[in-house]
Amino acid sequence: MAEHIRVLLAEDEVDKRIQEIGAQISKDYEGKQVHLVCVLKGGSFFMCELAKRITVPVSLDFMSVSSYGGDTKSSGVVKIVKDLDESLKDKHVIVVEDIVDSGRTLSYLLEMLRDRGPASMRLCTLLDKPDRRVVDVNVDYTGFSIPDEFVVGYGLDYDQKYRNLPYIGIVEFD
Ligand code: IMP
Ligand code: MG
């Protein structure tokens, strides 16, 4: 099936919002160091741009979990593919995600990370699809709330494609 991409959020809109979130985080964490935890692969583009906009000291770590196969429906199965390199003990952790959809992946992940003894833990997501929520998750920083459409770009993929688009688009099938 052929597909094409319709722009939902243009590059300058996304960049502007990331700057705003970076400024907010810098203010909220004044005098502290933040430890950004990126959920691969989708969160990586957002995390890099966000980290550049934070003015307090930043450290980074990466992990990878999977809940999706090659299609657009959540399997509900969450598996840790790559764990963090560093301990979270006593750190001010911000988990950085590309999108919160059903919330299944994140509720599992946040519970697991909370057990590792961070000084604090917050969640920051570029996109939120509130209409799709199945499991309740508390989001501290949201880039954009979007309608229930399958989106790509800025780290988000459809079948591993389109992560590199510098904007957010909706996948439409011809
Ligand atoms: P959740 O557990 O259903 O919240 O799934 C979250 C994960 O599903 C995200 O981190 C993405 O990897 C993927 N996902 C959910 N919605 C989309 C979408 O619209 N486009 C691309 N990936 C998505
Ligand atoms: Mg993700």
GROMACS .gro file of N, CA, C and O and ligand atoms in nm, residues 67-68 74 97-106 129 149-151 156-157, ligand 1:
model
   99
   67SER      N    1   0.713  -0.200   2.234
   67SER     CA    2   0.574  -0.239   2.253
   67SER      C    3   0.504  -0.248   2.119
   67SER      O    4   0.391  -0.290   2.109
   68TYR      N    5   0.576  -0.209   2.014
   68TYR     CA    6   0.515  -0.205   1.881
   68TYR      C    7   0.590  -0.294   1.784
   68TYR      O    8   0.712  -0.299   1.787
   74SER      N    9  -0.092  -0.108   1.914
   74SER     CA   10  -0.012  -0.150   2.029
   74SER      C   11  -0.035  -0.297   2.059
   74SER      O   12  -0.149  -0.341   2.064
   97GLU      N   13   1.022   1.121   2.611
   97GLU     CA   14   0.954   1.030   2.518
   97GLU      C   15   0.913   1.105   2.392
   97GLU      O   16   0.894   1.226   2.394
   98ASP      N   17   0.895   1.030   2.285
   98ASP     CA   18   0.844   1.090   2.162
   98ASP      C   19   0.694   1.114   2.172
   98ASP      O   20   0.644   1.220   2.138
   99ILE      N   21   0.621   1.010   2.220
   99ILE     CA   22   0.475   1.020   2.219
   99ILE      C   23   0.417   0.932   2.329
   99ILE      O   24   0.470   0.825   2.358
  100VAL      N   25   0.312   0.981   2.393
  100VAL     CA   26   0.235   0.897   2.485
  100VAL      C   27   0.103   0.866   2.416
  100VAL      O   28   0.027   0.956   2.380
  101ASP      N   29   0.082   0.738   2.395
  101ASP     CA   30  -0.033   0.691   2.317
  101ASP      C   31  -0.126   0.618   2.414
  101ASP      O   32  -0.199   0.683   2.490
  102SER      N   33  -0.123   0.487   2.420
  102SER     CA   34  -0.207   0.414   2.516
  102SER      C   35  -0.157   0.437   2.659
  102SER      O   36  -0.233   0.427   2.754
  103GLY      N   37  -0.027   0.465   2.674
  103GLY     CA   38   0.033   0.482   2.805
  103GLY      C   39   0.087   0.352   2.864
  103GLY      O   40   0.146   0.352   2.971
  104ARG      N   41   0.066   0.243   2.793
  104ARG     CA   42   0.108   0.112   2.846
  104ARG      C   43   0.259   0.104   2.867
  104ARG      O   44   0.306   0.063   2.972
  105THR      N   45   0.334   0.145   2.766
  105THR     CA   46   0.480   0.137   2.773
  105THR      C   47   0.532   0.220   2.890
  105THR      O   48   0.613   0.173   2.970
  106LEU      N   49   0.480   0.342   2.898
  106LEU     CA   50   0.533   0.434   2.998
  106LEU      C   51   0.496   0.399   3.140
  106LEU      O   52   0.577   0.414   3.230
  129LYS      N   53  -0.129   1.183   2.273
  129LYS     CA   54  -0.257   1.151   2.209
  129LYS      C   55  -0.354   1.111   2.319
  129LYS      O   56  -0.374   0.993   2.345
  149GLU      N   57  -0.426   1.026   1.535
  149GLU     CA   58  -0.379   0.996   1.400
  149GLU      C   59  -0.242   0.935   1.415
  149GLU      O   60  -0.171   0.966   1.510
  150PHE      N   61  -0.202   0.853   1.319
  150PHE     CA   62  -0.068   0.795   1.326
  150PHE      C   63   0.032   0.893   1.266
  150PHE      O   64   0.021   0.931   1.149
  151VAL      N   65   0.126   0.938   1.348
  151VAL     CA   66   0.219   1.042   1.304
  151VAL      C   67   0.362   0.991   1.293
  151VAL      O   68   0.399   0.892   1.358
  156LEU      N   69   0.979   0.975   1.525
  156LEU     CA   70   0.871   0.876   1.516
  156LEU      C   71   0.871   0.807   1.379
  156LEU      O   72   0.890   0.873   1.277
  157ASP      N   73   0.847   0.678   1.382
  157ASP     CA   74   0.856   0.602   1.257
  157ASP      C   75   0.726   0.534   1.218
  157ASP      O   76   0.636   0.513   1.301
  175IMP     P1   77   0.202   0.345   2.422
  175IMP     O1   78   0.255   0.243   2.515
  175IMP     O2   79   0.079   0.296   2.351
  175IMP     O3   80   0.181   0.479   2.486
  175IMP     O4   81   0.305   0.354   2.304
  175IMP     C1   82   0.403   0.445   2.298
  175IMP     C2   83   0.496   0.414   2.183
  175IMP     O5   84   0.424   0.369   2.066
  175IMP     C3   85   0.566   0.539   2.142
  175IMP     O6   86   0.683   0.560   2.216
  175IMP     C4   87   0.592   0.512   1.994
  175IMP     O7   88   0.712   0.441   1.979
  175IMP     C5   89   0.474   0.428   1.950
  175IMP     N1   90   0.368   0.510   1.888
  175IMP     C6   91   0.249   0.542   1.941
  175IMP     N2   92   0.178   0.622   1.858
  175IMP     C7   93   0.257   0.642   1.751
  175IMP     C8   94   0.241   0.719   1.630
  175IMP     O8   95   0.140   0.788   1.602
  175IMP     N3   96   0.345   0.715   1.544
  175IMP     C9   97   0.459   0.644   1.566
  175IMP     N4   98   0.478   0.572   1.678
  175IMP    C10   99   0.378   0.571   1.769
   0.00000   0.00000   0.00000
